[in-house]
Structure formats: structure tokens, C-alpha cells
Coordinates of C-alpha atoms (C1' of nucleotides) in Angstrom, one line a residue:
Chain A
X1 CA -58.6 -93.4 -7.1
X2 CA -60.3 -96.7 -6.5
X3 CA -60.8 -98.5 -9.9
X4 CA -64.6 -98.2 -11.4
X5 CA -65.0 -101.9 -12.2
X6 CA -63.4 -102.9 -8.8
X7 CA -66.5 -100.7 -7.3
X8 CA -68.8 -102.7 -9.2
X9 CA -67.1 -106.3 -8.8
X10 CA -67.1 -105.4 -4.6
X11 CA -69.6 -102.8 -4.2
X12 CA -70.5 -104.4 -0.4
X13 CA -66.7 -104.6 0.6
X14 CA -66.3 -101.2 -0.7
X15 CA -69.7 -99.6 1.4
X16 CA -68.2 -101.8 4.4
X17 CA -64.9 -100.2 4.0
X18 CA -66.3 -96.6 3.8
X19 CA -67.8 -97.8 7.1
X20 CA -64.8 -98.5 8.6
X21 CA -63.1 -94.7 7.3
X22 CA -66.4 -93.6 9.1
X23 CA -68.5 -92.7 6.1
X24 CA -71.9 -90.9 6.7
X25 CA -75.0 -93.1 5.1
X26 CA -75.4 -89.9 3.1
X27 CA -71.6 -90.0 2.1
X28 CA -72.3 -93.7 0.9
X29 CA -74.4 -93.0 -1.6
X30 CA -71.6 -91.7 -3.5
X31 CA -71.2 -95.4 -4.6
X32 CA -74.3 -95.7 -5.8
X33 CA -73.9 -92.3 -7.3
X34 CA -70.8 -93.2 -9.2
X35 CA -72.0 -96.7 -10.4
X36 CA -75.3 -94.9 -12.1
X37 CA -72.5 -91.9 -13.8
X38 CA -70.6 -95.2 -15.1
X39 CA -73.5 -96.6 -16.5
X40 CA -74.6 -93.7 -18.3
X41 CA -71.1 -92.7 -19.7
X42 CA -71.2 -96.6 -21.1
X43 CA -74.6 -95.6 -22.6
X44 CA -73.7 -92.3 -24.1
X45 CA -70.3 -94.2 -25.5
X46 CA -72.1 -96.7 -27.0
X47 CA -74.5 -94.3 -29.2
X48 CA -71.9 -92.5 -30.2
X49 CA -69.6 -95.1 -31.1
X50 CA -72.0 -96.2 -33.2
X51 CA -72.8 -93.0 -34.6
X52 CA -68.8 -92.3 -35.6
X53 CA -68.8 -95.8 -37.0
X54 CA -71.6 -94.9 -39.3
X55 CA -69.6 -91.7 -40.4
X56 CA -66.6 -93.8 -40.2
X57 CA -68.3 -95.6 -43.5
X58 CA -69.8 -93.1 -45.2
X59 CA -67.0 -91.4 -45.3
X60 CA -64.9 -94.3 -47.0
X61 CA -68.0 -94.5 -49.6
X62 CA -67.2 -91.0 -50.2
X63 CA -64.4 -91.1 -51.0
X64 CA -64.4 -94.2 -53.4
X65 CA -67.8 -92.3 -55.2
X66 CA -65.4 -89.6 -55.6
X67 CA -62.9 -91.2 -57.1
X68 CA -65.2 -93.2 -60.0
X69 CA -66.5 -89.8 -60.3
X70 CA -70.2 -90.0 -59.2
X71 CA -70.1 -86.7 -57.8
X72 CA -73.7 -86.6 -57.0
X73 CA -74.4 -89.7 -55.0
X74 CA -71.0 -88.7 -53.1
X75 CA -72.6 -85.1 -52.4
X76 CA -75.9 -86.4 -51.2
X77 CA -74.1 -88.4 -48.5
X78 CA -71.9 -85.7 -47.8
X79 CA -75.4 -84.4 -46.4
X80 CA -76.2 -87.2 -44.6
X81 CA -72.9 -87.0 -42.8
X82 CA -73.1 -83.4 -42.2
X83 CA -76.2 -84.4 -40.4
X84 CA -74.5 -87.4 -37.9
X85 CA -72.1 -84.6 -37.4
X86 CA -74.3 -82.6 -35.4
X87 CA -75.4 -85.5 -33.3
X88 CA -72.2 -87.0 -32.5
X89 CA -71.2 -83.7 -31.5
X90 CA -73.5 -83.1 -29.0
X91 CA -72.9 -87.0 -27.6
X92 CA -69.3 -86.1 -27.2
X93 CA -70.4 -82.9 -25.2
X94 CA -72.6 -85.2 -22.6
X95 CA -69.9 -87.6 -23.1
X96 CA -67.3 -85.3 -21.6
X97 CA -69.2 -84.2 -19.1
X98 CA -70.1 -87.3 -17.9
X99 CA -66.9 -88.2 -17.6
X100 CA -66.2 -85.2 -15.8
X101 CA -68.8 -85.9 -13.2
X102 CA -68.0 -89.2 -12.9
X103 CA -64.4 -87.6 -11.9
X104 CA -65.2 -85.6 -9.9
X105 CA -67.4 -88.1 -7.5
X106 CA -65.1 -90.9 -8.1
X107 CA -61.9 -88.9 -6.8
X108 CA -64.2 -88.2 -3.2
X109 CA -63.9 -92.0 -2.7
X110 CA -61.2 -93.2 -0.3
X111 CA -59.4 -96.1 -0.6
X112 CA -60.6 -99.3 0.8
X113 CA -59.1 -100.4 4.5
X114 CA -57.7 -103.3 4.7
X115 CA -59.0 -106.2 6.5
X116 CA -56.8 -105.7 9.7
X117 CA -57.4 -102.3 10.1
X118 CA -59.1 -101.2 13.1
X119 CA -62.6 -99.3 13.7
X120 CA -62.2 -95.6 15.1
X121 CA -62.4 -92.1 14.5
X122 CA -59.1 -90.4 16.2
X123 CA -55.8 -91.2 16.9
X124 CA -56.9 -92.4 20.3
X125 CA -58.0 -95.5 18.2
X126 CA -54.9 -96.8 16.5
X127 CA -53.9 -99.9 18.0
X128 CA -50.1 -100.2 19.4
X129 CA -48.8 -102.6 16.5
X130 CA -45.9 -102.7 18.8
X131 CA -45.0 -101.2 22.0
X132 CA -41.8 -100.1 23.7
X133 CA -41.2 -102.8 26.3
X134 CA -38.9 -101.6 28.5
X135 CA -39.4 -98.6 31.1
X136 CA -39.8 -95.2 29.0
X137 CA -36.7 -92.8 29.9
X138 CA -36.9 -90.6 32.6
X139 CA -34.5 -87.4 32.6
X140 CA -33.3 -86.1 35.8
X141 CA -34.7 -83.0 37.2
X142 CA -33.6 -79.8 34.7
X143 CA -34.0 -82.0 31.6
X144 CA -34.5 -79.5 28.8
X145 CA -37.0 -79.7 25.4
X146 CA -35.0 -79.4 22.5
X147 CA -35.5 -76.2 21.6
X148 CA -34.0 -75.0 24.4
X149 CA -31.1 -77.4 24.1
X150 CA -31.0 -76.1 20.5
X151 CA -30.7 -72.5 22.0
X152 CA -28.2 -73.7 24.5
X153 CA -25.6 -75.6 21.9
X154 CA -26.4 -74.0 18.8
X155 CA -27.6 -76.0 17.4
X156 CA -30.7 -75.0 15.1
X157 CA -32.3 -71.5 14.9
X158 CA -35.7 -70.7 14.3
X159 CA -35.7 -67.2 15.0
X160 CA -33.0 -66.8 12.8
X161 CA -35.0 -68.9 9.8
X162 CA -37.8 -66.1 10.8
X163 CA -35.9 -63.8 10.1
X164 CA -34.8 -65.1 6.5
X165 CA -37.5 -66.9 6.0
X166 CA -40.9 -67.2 8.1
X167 CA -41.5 -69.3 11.0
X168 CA -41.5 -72.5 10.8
X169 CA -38.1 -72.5 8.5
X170 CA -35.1 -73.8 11.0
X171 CA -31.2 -73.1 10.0
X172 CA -29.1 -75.7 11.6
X173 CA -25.4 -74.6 12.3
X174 CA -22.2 -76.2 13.1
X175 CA -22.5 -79.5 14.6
X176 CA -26.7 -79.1 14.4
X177 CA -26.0 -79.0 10.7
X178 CA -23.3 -81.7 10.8
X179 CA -25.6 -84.3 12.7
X180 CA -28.4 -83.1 10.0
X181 CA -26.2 -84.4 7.6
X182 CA -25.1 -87.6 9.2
X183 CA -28.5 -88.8 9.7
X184 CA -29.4 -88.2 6.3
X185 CA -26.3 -90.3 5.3
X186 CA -26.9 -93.0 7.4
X187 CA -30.7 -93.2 6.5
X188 CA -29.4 -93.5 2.7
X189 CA -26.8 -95.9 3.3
X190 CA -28.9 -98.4 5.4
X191 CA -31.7 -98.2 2.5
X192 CA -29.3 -99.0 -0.7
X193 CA -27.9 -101.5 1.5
X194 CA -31.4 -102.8 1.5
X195 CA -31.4 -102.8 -2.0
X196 CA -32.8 -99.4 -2.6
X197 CA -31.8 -97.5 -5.6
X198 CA -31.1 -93.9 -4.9
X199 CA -33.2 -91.3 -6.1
X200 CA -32.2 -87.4 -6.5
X201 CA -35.0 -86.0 -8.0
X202 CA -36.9 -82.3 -8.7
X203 CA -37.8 -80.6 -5.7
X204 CA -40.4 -79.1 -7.6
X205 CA -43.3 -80.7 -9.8
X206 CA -46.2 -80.0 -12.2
X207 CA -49.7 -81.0 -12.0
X208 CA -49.6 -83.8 -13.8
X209 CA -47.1 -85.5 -11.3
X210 CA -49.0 -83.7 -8.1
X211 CA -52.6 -85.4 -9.8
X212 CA -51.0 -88.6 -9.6
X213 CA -49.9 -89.0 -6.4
X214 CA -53.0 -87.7 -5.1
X215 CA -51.9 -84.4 -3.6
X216 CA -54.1 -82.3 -6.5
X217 CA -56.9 -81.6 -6.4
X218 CA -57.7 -82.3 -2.3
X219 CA -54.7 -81.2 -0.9
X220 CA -53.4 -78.0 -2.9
X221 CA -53.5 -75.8 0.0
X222 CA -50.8 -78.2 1.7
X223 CA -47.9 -77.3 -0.9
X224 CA -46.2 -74.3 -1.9
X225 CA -47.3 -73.0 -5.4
X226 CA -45.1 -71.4 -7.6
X227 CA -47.6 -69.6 -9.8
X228 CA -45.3 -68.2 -12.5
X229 CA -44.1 -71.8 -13.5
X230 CA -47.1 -73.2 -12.3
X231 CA -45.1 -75.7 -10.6
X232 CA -45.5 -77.2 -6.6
X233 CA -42.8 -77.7 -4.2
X234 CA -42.3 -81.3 -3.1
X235 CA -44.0 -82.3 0.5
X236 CA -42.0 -85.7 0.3
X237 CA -39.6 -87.3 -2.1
X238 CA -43.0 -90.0 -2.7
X239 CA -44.0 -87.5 -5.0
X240 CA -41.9 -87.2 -8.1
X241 CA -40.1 -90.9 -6.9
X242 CA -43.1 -92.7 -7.2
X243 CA -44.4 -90.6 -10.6
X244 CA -41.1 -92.3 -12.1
X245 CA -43.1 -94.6 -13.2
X246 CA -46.4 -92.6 -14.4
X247 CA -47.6 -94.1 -17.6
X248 CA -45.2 -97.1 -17.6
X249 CA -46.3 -100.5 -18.1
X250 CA -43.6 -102.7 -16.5
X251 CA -42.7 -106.5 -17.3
X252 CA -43.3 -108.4 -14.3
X253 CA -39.6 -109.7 -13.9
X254 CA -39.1 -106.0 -12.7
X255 CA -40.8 -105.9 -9.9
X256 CA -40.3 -105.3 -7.1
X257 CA -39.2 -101.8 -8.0
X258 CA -37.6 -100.2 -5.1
X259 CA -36.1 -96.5 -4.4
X260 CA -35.1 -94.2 -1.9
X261 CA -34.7 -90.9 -2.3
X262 CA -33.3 -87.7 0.1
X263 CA -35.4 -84.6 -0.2
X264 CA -36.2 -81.3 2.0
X265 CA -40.5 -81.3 2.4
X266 CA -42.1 -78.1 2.1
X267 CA -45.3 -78.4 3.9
X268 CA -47.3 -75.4 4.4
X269 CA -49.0 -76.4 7.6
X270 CA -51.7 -73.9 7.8
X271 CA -51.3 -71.9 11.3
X272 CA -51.1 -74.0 14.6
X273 CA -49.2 -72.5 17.3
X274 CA -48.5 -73.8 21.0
X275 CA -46.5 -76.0 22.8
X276 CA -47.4 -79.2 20.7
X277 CA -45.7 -77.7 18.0
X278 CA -42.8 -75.9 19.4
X279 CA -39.4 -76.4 18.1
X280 CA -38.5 -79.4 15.2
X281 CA -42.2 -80.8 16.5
X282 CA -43.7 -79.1 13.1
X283 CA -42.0 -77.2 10.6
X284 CA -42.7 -76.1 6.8
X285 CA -39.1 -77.6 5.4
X286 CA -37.8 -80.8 7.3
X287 CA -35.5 -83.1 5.8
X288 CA -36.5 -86.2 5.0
X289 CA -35.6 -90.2 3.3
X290 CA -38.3 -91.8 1.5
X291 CA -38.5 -95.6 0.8
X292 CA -41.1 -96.4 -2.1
X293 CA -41.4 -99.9 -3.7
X294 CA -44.0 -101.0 -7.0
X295 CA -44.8 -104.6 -6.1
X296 CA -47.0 -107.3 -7.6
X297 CA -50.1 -107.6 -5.9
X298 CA -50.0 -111.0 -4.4
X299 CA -46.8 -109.5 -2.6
X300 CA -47.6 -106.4 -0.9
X301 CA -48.3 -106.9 2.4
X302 CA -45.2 -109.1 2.7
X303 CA -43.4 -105.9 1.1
X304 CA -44.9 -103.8 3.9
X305 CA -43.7 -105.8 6.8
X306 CA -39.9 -105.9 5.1
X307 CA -40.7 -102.0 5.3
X308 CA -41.4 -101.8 9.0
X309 CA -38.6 -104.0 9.7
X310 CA -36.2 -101.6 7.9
X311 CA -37.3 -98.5 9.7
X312 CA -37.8 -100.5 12.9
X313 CA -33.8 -101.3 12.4
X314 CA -33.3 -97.3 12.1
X315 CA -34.7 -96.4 15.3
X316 CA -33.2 -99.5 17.3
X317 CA -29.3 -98.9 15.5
X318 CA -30.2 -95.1 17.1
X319 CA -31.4 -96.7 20.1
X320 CA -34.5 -94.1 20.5
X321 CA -37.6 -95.7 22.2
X322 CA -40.3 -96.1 19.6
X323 CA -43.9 -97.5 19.2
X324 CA -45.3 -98.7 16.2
X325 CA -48.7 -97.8 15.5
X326 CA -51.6 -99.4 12.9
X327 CA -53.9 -96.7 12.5
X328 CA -57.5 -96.8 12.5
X329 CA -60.3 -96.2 10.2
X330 CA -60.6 -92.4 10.9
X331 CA -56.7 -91.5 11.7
X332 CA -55.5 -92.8 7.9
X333 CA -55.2 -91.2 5.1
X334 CA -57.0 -90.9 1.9
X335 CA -55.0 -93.0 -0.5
X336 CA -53.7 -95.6 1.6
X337 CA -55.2 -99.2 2.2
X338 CA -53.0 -99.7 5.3
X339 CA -50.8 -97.7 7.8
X340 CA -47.9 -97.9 10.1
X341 CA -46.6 -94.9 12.1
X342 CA -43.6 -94.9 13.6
X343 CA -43.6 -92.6 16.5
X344 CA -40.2 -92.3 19.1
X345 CA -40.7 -90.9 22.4
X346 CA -39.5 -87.2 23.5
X347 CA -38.3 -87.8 27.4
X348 CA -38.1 -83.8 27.6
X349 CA -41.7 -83.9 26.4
X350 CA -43.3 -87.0 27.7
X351 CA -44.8 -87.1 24.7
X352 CA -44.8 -89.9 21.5
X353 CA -43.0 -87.6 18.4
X354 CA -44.4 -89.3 14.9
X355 CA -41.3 -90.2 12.6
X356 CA -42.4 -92.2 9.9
X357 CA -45.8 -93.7 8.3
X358 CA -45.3 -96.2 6.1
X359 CA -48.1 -97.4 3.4
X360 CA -49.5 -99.2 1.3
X361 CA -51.8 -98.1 -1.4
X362 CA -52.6 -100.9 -3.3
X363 CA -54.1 -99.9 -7.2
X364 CA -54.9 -96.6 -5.4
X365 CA -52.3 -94.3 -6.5
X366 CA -51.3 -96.2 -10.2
X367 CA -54.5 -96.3 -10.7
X368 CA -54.3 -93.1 -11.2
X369 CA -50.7 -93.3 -12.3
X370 CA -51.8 -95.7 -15.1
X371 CA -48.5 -97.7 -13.6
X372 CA -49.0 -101.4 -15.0
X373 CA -47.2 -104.3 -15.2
X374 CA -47.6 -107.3 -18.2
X375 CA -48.5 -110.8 -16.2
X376 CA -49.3 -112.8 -20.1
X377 CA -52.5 -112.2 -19.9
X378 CA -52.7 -108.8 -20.3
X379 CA -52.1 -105.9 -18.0
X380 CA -52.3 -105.3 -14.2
X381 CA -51.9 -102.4 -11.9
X382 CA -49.2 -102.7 -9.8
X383 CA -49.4 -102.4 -5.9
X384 CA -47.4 -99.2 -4.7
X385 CA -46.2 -98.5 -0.9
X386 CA -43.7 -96.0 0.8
X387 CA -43.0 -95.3 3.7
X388 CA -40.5 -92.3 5.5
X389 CA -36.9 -93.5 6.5
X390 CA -37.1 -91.4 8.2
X391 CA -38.3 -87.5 9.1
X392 CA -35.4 -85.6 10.2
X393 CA -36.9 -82.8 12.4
X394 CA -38.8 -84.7 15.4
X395 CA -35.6 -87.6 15.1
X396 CA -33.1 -84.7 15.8
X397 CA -35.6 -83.2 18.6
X398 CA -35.8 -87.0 20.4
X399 CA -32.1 -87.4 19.9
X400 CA -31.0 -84.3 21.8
X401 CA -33.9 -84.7 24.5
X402 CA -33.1 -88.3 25.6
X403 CA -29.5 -88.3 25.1
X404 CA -28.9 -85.2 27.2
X405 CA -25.9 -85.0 29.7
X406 CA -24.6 -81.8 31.8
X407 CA -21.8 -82.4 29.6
X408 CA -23.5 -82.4 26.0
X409 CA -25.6 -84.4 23.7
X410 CA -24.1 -87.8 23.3
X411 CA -24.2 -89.0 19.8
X412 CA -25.1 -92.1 18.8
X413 CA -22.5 -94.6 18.2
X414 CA -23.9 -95.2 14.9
X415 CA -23.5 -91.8 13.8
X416 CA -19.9 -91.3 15.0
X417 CA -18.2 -91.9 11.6
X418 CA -20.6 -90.0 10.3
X419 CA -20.5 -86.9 12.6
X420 CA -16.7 -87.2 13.4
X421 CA -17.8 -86.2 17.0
X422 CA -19.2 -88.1 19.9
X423 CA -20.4 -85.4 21.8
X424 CA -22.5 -81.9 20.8
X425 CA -21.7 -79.2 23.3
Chain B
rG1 C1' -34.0 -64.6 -23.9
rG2 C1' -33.3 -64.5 -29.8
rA3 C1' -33.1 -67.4 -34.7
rG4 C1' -33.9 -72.0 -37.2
rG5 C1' -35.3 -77.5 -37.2
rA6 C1' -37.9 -81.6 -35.1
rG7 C1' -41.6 -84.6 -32.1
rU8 C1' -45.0 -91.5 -35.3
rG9 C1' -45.5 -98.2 -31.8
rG10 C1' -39.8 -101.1 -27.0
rC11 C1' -36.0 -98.9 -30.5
rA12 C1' -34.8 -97.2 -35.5
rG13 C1' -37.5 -95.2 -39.3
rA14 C1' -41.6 -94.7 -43.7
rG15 C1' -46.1 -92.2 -44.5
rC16 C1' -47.5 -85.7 -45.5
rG17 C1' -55.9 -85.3 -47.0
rG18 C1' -59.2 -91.2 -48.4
rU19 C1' -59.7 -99.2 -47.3
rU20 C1' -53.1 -96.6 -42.6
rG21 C1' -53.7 -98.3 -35.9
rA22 C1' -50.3 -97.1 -39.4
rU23 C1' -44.8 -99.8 -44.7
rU24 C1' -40.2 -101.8 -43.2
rG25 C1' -35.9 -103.2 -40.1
rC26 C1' -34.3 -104.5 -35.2
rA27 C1' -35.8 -106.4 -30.5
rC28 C1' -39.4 -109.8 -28.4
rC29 C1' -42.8 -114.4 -28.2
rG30 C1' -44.5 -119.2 -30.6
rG31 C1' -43.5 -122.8 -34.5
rU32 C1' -40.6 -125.6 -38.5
rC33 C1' -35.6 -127.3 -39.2
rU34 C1' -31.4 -129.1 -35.7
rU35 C1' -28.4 -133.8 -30.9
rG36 C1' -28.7 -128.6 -28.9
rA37 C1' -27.9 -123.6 -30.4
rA38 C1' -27.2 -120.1 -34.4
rA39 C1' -28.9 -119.1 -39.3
rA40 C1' -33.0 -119.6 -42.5
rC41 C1' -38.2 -119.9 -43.0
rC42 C1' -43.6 -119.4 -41.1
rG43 C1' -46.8 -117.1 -37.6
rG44 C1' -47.6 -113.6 -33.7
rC45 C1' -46.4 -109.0 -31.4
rG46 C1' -49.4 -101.2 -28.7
rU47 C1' -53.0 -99.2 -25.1
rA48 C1' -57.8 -98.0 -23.4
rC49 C1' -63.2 -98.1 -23.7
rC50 C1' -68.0 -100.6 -25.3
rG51 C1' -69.7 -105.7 -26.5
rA52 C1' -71.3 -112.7 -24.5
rG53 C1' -69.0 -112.8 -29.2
rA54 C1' -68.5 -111.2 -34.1
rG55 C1' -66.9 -106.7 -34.0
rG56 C1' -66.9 -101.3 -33.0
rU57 C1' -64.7 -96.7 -31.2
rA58 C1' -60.5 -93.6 -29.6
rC59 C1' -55.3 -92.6 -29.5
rC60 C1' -49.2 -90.9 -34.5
rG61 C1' -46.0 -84.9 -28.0
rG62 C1' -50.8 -82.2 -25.3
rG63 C1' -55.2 -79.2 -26.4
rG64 C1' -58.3 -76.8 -30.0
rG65 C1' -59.9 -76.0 -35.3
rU66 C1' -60.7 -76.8 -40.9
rU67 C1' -63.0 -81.1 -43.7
rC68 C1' -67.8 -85.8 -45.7
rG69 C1' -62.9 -87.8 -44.1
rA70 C1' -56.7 -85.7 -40.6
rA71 C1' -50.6 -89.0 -38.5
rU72 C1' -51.0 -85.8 -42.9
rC73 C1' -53.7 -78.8 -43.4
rC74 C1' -54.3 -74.5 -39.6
rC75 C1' -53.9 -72.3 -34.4
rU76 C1' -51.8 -72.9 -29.6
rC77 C1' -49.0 -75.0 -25.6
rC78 C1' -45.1 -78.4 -24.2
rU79 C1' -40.5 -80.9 -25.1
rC80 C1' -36.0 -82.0 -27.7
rC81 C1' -31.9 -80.6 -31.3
rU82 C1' -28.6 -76.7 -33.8
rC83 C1' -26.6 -71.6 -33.6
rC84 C1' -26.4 -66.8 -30.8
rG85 C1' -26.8 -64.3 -25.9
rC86 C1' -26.6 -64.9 -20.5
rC87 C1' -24.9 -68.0 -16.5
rA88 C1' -23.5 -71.7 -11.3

RNA sequence: GGAGGAGUGGCAGAGCGGUUGAUUGCACCGGUCUUGAAAACCGGCGUACCGAGAGGUACCGGGGGUUCGAAUCCCUCCUCCUCCGCCA
């Protein structure tokens, strides 16, 4: 949620943002709409402030007529307050619900693009941050997908997770679920080597933390509810990571605050089916290694590109081709200011596989968060980013696609010590 | 799940219907003193909103209520502690 007075401060940077995220001219005049609610909550405040500081003294007089026993002076102002009652209740009423409308139009603006973030509409738009140089692999004639390979070694079974689960629910066995493991090893290691501190936390939330994060009240469909507890499974480890830090004002020594954290994501992904989504391509539970990082403001974007190095160093220590993306206007997301996908190409597939989008939200998300630091002057909201280090699922499916031999799937030397095994066969 | 107790500022801990946004101690920041530090002493020290400012308003786990007035009384939810039960 963008700020109210940054709306006011930058209200033609904002509209020319909105532009940019391909905002309607009727859509825009949510800005104007918002500013007017603001002003008319301050109004409605203001009155009754006034009015409760009125009964605020009366009251005290009261209570000091009381007490030198002028009983009937106190019980003619007892009137009067009865009387301010009434009023300042019905101010709180329109208070609240200006409040409320305010809300509720404030939360339908995006966040602002940055500067270097390119017009567009679709995906065809984002502009290739960084391409893969060399020639794109080619696989010799009777190069399987992975789903087949998976079939063929064993190594994942969807039909099986249909079975005890639904579709879209894979059980990796034997080496499948060793090499599962090793990647999630080596994705943690390489972050707290980078100075990230690990994170195990809930793989379920309340509303409070989903609010925060901005995945309530847009997105519920895209979770899994637990109605009973009222509680929502995870769809990344940004989630309850990044609401560590809900309601915490922070000294600015701290920062940068940086975690990582290993979680399953439950996505509920409602019904696609066909050959773009076959296999690991999209599933409701993947595994998956978050980065997040609370920075100071003025340091960001330098934060950011630190990031993308970091999961750029993944991908080349796996040695899997990969692009990196900086998506345009129309392909980002709600909350974010700025945004990198990683994608790594699928030689069975011919096609670019997204691994890992990497943000950064600016006051977007502690805004909401109330997630401050102290800078002496008084209080700040600290810039928040994360970014995936990386998303299992479509890894594992470029990994056994590209590195397929008549003899097996060759494992990355990386991963050996990990694995124990070179080869999965 | 059952029975009891408790939730107050960074921490500890008063207050239990009226000038208390909240005594006090610790921590922290500034100053005096000192060659420097410690100690001692003096001052400061929550957040948000409105306001140019003076100042005002709200917040004592969350929500609701009683009252002229609530941190203090009532209802409800949440959390923690103790005991019992169950359990990886």
C-alpha cells in the first residue's frame, strides 16, 4: 500500500506510474478519489478531536465540582456532556467509515514502477536484462521432457501424488527425492554463506501476517484456507519471513536485515491444463529458498543487484542456461516497484522455464507492515526486497532435460557431495 | 481438552473509576565533573493522526460495552504461565 502523503507529495509521478502498469484514465481517478477520502477523514478528525477535547474538560471539571461538593453545577454539565456524547458518536461512525473507504480505494493502488522499468502490457515486453550468450543447447534426436524422464528413472510421480493427493501434488522418490534435497541444501548453504540468516518458520499463517504481505485481501483465492483455524498455507517463505518484522521499528545500525528461509509453496493455481504446464512446469506444492532483505532506502537498488548476482551465481555454479529478465509495466506484480525474473532454458522444451523473481517493494509492503527504522529524526519505513533462491520444480525439470545422457542424468558437479551420486539412472 | 492465574512503555515493575500517556528502577541519549573513563549529579527519552505553531486527539494484548469520565468495572476473543489429561 502506497503511503497517503507520498500520493499527495508526488501525485504526477504516481498518475505517470499507473501509466506505465497501464492504468485506464477511468482507473486513474482513483488518485484523485483517494486524496478527496483523505481530506475528508482529516476534516471529520479534526471536529471530533475537538469535540472529545471539549468532553475531555468537562469531564475533569466534573469531577473537581464533585469533589468540593457542588453537586448541581457538576449535574448540569453532566448534561451538557451527555449531549457532545451523541455527536462525537456519530463523527466516530463517519470517521470509521471513511477510513474504511479510504481502505478500501487506497489498497486498489499499485505500487509505483520504478524509473527503469519498461512500458508494455505482456510478457512479450519485458526487456532481456541479460541474455544467454552462447548457442542455446540442442539435444540429439529422442531427447525426452522431463516428465517422461521422470517416468523413465523414477524419479517424481504425479500420478501417484493424484492419487494421494490431487493433481498437481508430485512425490519424488529415491534419487528424485535425494537431488530434491541436495538442491535445497546447496541453495541454503550458498545464501548463509552470503550472510543470510536462516529462517524455519510456520508453514501456515493468519490474516494478520497474509494482510501484510499483501496476499489478503486480492489474492485469497491463490492460497489454501484452513477454515477451522482460519489460518492460510504459505505460497512462499516471503510471507511469514518478511512479517518477522511486522510492527517493529528497527535502529538503523540493523539494517540491512537479511534471511533466507526453506519452505514447501502451496499455490492453488486455479485450473490450467496442457502442455505448458505438464510435469514440474506448474504445481500446487514446489519447494522453494527465499532470500528477503529490510534495507535503508538510499540502499536498495544496490541491495537488488547483490540479489541478482547471488542467484545469477546459482544458476552458473549449476551451469543451466539462463536469461534474466526486467519486467515491464503490465507483466509485474502489484506490490513491487521493480522486477527481475530469472528464467533457465528447458532444451527438451525449447522453451524459457521462470525460476526466480526477485523484488523490490520499496515502502510498499512495511507500509503496510508498519516496519520502521529510527534515522534521529524520527521514524522511516524501511525498503523491503526478496527474491526466490531458487524454485525447486522447473530447476529439477531443466536439470534432467539438458543434462540427459543414454546413460542417465548427469549431476551437477556442484551437487555431488550433496547427492553422493554423479549419475541418476 | 479440563481447572486456576496473568497480559502496562526496550526490559523490570507500580497504578485497580477522576489533573496518569501513565510512579519508580534498569537500559539508552545529551550535559556537568574528570587527563580519559567509571561513579555521582542535572536534563532528555513511546507511537500515530490533526495543526504553521501553541497545542489537541487516540493507544496500558485485540474487539465491544457501562460511565460525565476507564489502564482501572463488565462481556468476548487471543496469548502466556501453573496443574491435570492426551500425544510425535
Amino acid at each position: 500500500m502506497l503511503e497517503i502523503n507520498f500520493i499527495r507529495a508526488n501525485k504526477s509521478r504516481v498518475i505517470q506510474g499507473l501509466k506505465v502498469k497501464n492504468f485506464s484514465e477511468e482507473d486513474l481517478k482513483l488518485v484523485e478519489g483517494v486524496l478527496a477520502l483523505d481530506d475528508a477523514r482529516k476534516e471529520v478528525q479534526t471536529n471530533l478531536d475537538n469535540l472529545l477535547a471539549e468532553r475531555n474538560q468537562l469531564s475533569k471539571s466534573i469531577g473537581s465540582l464533585m469533589k468540593e461538593g457542588k453537586k448541581d453545577e457538576a449535574e448540569a454539565m453532566r448534561e451538557r456532556v451527555a449531549r457532545l456524547k451523541e455527536e462525537s458518536t456519530r463523527l466516530e461512525d463517519t470517521l470509521r467509515d471513511t477510513k474504511a473507504r479510504l481502505e478500501e480505494q487506497l489498497i486498489k493502488i499499485p505500487n509505483i514502477p520504478h524509473e527503469s522499468v519498461p512500458p508494455g502490457a505482456t510478457p512479450e515486453d519485458n526487456e532481456v536484462y541479460k541474455a544467454w550468450g552462447e548457442p542455446l543447447p540442442e539435444l540429439g534426436a529422442g531427447a525426452l521432457p522431463h516428465w517422461e524422464l521422470a517416468q523413465k528413472y523414477g524419479v517424481f510421480d504425479l500420478e501417484l501424488g493424484v492419487k494421494l493427493t490431487g493433481s498437481g501434488f508430485p512425490v519424488y522418490r529415491g534419487k528424485g527425492a535425494k537431488l530434491e534435497r541436495a538442491l535445497i541444501s546447496f541453495f541454503l548453504d550458498e545464501a548463509i554463506a552470503a550472510g543470510f540468516e536462516e529462517i524455519i518458520p510456520p508453514l501456515m499463517v493468519n490474516e494478520d501476517t497474509a494482510r501484510a504481505t499483501g496476499q489478503l485481501p486480492d489474492k485469497e483465492g491463490q492460497m489454501y484456507y484452513v477454515e477451522r483455524d482460519n489460518l492460510y498455507l504459505i505460497p512462499t517463505a516471503e510471507v511469514p519471513v518478511t512479517n518477522i518484522y511486522r510492527d517493529v521499528i528497527l535502529d538503523e545500525g540493523r539494517l540491512p536485515i537479511k534471511m533466507t528461509g526453506y519452505t514447501p509453496c502451496f499455490r492453488r493455481e486455479a485450473g490450467s491444463y496442457g502442455a505448458h504446464v505438464r510435469g514440474l512446469n506448474r504445481v500446487h506444492q514446489f519447494d522453494k529458498v527465499e532470500i528477503v532483505v529490510l534495507d535503508h532506502p538510499d540502499r536498495s537498488y544496490e541491495t537488488l543487484r547483490q540479489m541478482l548476482a547471488h542467484v545469477s551465481g546459482l544458476l552458473d555454479k549449476l551451469e543451466l542456461p539462463y536469461r534474466i529478465l526486467r519486467l515491464c509495466g503490465g507483466d509485474m506484480s502489484f506490490t513491487s516497484a521493480l522486477t527481475f525474473d530469472f528464467e533457465v532454458f528447458s532444451a527438451a522444451q525449447k522453451r524459457w522455464l521462470e525460476v526466480s523473481s526477485v523484488s523490490n517493494f520499496e515502502t510498499f509492503q512495511s507500509n503496510r507492515m508498519k516496519l520502521r527504522f529510527r534515522d534521529g529524526k524520527g521514524t522511516r519505513l524501511v525498503h523491503t526486497l526478496n527474491g526466490s533462491a531458487l524454485a525447486l520444480a522447473r530447476v529439477v525439470a531443466a536439470l534432467l532435460e539438458n543434462n540427459q545422457t543414454p546413460e542417465g542424468i548427469v549431476i551437477p558437479k556442484v551437487l555431488r557431495n550433496y547427492t553422493g551420486f554423479e549419475l541418476l539412472n
